[in-house]
Coordinates of C-alpha atoms in Angstrom, one line a residue:
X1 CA 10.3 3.2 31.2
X2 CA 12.9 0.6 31.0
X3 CA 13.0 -1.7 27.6
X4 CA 14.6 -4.8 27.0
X5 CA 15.4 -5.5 23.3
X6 CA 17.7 -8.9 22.6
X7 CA 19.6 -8.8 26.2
X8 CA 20.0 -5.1 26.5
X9 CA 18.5 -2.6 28.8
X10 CA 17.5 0.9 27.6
X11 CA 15.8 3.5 29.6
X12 CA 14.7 7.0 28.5
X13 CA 14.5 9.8 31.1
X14 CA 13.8 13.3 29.9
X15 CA 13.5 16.4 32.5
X16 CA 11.8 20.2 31.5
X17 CA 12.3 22.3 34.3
X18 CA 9.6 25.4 32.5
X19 CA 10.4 28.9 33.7
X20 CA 8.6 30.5 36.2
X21 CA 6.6 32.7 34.1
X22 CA 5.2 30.1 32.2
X23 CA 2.8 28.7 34.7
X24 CA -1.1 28.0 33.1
X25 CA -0.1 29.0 29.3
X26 CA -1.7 26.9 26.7
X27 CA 0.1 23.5 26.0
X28 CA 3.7 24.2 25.3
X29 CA 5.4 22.0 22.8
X30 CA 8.7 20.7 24.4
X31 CA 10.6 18.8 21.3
X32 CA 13.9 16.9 21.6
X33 CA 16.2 14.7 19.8
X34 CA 17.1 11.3 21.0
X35 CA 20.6 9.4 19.8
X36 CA 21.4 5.7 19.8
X37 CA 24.9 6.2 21.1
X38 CA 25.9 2.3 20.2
X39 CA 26.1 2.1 16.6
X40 CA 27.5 -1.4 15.0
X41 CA 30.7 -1.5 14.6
X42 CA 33.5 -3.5 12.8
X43 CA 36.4 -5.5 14.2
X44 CA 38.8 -2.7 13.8
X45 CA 36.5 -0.5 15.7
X46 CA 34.7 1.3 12.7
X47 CA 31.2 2.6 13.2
X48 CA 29.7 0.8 10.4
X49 CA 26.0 2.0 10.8
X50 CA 25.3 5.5 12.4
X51 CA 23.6 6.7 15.3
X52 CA 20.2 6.3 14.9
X53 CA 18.2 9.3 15.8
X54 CA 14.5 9.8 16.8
X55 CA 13.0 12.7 17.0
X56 CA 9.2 13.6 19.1
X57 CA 7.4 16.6 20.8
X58 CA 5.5 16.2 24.3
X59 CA 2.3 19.3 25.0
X60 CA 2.8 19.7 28.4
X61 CA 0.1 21.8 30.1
X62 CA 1.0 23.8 33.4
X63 CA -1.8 24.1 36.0
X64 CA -2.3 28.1 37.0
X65 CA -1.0 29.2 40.3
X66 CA 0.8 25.8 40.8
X67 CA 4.5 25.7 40.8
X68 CA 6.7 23.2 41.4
X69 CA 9.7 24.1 44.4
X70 CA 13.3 23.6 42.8
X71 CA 16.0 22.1 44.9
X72 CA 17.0 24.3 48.6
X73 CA 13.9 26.7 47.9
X74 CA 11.7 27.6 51.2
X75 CA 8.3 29.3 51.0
X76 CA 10.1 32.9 51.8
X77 CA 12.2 32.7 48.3
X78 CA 9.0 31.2 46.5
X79 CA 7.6 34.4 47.9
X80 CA 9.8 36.4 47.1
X81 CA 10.1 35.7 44.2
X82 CA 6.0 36.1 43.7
X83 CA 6.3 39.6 45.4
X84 CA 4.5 38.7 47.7
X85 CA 4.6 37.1 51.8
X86 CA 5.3 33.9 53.0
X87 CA 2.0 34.1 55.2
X88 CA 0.0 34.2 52.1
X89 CA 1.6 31.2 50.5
X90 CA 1.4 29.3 53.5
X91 CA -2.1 30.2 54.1
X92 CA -3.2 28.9 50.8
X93 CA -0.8 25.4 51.7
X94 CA -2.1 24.3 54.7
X95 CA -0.4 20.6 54.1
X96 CA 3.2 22.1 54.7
X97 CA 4.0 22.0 58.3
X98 CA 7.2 24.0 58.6
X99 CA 7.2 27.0 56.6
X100 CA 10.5 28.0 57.9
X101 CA 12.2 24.5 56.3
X102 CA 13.2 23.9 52.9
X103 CA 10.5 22.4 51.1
X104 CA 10.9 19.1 48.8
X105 CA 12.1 18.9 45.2
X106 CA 9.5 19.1 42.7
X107 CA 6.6 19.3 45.8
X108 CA 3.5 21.3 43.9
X109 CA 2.7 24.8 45.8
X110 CA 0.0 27.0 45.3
X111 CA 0.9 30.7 44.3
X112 CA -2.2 32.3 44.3
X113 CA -5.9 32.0 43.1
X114 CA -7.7 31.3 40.1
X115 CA -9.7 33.9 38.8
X116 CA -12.4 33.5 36.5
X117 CA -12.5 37.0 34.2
X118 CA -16.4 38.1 34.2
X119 CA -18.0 40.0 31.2
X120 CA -16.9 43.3 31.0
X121 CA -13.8 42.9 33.3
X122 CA -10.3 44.7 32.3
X123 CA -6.8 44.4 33.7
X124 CA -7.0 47.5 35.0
X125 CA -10.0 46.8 37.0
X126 CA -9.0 43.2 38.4
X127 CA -5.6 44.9 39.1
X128 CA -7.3 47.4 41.9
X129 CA -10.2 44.8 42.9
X130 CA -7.6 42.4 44.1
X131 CA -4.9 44.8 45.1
X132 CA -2.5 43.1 42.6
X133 CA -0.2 45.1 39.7
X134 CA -0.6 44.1 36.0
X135 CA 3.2 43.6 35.6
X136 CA 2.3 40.8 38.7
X137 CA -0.7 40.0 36.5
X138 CA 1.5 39.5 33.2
X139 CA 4.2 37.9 35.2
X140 CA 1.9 35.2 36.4
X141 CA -0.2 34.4 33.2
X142 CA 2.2 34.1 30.3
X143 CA -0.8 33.5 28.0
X144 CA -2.5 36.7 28.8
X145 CA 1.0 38.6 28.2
X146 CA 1.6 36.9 25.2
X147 CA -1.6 37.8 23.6
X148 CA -2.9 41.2 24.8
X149 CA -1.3 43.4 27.6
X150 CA -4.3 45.3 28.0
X151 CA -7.6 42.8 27.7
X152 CA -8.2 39.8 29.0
X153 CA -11.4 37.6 27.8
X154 CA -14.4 36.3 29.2
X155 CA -14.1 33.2 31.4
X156 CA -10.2 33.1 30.8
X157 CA -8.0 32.2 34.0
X158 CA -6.1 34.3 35.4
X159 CA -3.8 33.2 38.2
X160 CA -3.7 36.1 40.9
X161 CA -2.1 37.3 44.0
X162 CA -3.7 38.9 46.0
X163 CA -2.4 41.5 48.7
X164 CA -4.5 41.4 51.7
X165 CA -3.0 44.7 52.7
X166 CA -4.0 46.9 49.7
X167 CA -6.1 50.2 50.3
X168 CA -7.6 50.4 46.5
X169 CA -10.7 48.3 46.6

């Protein structure tokens, strides 16, 4: 937003690029420190008055399996970074028509599915049922790994990959 305060312009622009791993966590708290860089100052060029400083925090809440393509990427280095195939990503983003082009800066790409964890469900069990891993699991649900490697509760999200190839259903 731009303000104008007694003939001046200011504008405020502040950009959180989360890691890749962090995608449908609880609300992270993303703090910072912003600094008047005028000051008053005297004839001879003395800062009389300081910087002013202001400080705030932002929650920002990541949606699961959504993630947001960084400059030059194309779906096969989304992919691979997922461990998994750009068919699958492509399949589940029907709106991108060349999946052989780089794709546009801070376009939102779904990485998987949302899985809603049933009574009685287990990591270990979700792992084979989908044909995923629980480091991919972990990887992809920062929440769950921060909490409990092992269990994961009823009616959490889990963001999952599935590999349509796997033998272990």
């Amino acid at each position: 937003p731009v303000v104008t305060h007694g003939g001046s312009v200011f504008s405020r622009r502040l950009r959180w690029v989360p890691l890749r791993s962090q995608g449908g966590a609880h609300p992270f708290l993303v703090c910072f420190t912003a600094q008047d860089s005028s000051g008053t100052t005297s004839s001879s060029s003395n800062v009389i008055v300081p910087h002013k400083q202001s400080h705030g925090c932002i929650a920002v809440l990541l949606e699961r399996c959504r993630y947001a393509v960084r400059p030059g990427e194309t779906m096969q280095d989304i992919a691979a970074f997922y461990q998994t195939n750009w068919i699958q990503l492509w399949a589940l983003n029907t709106d991108i028509v060349d999946p052989d082009g780089v794709l546009m800066e801070g376009s939102i790409v779904a990485i998987g599915h949302t899985y809603q964890v049933a009574e009685g469900d287990v990591i270990d069990w979700v792992v084979r049922k989908f044909g995923s891993s629980k480091a991919q699991i972990l990887a992809n649900n920062h929440d769950v790994a921060q909490y409990s490697a092992d269990s994961i509760g009823t009616g959490q999200s889990v963001c999952l990959i599935p590999n349509s190839c796997s033998t272990h259903l």
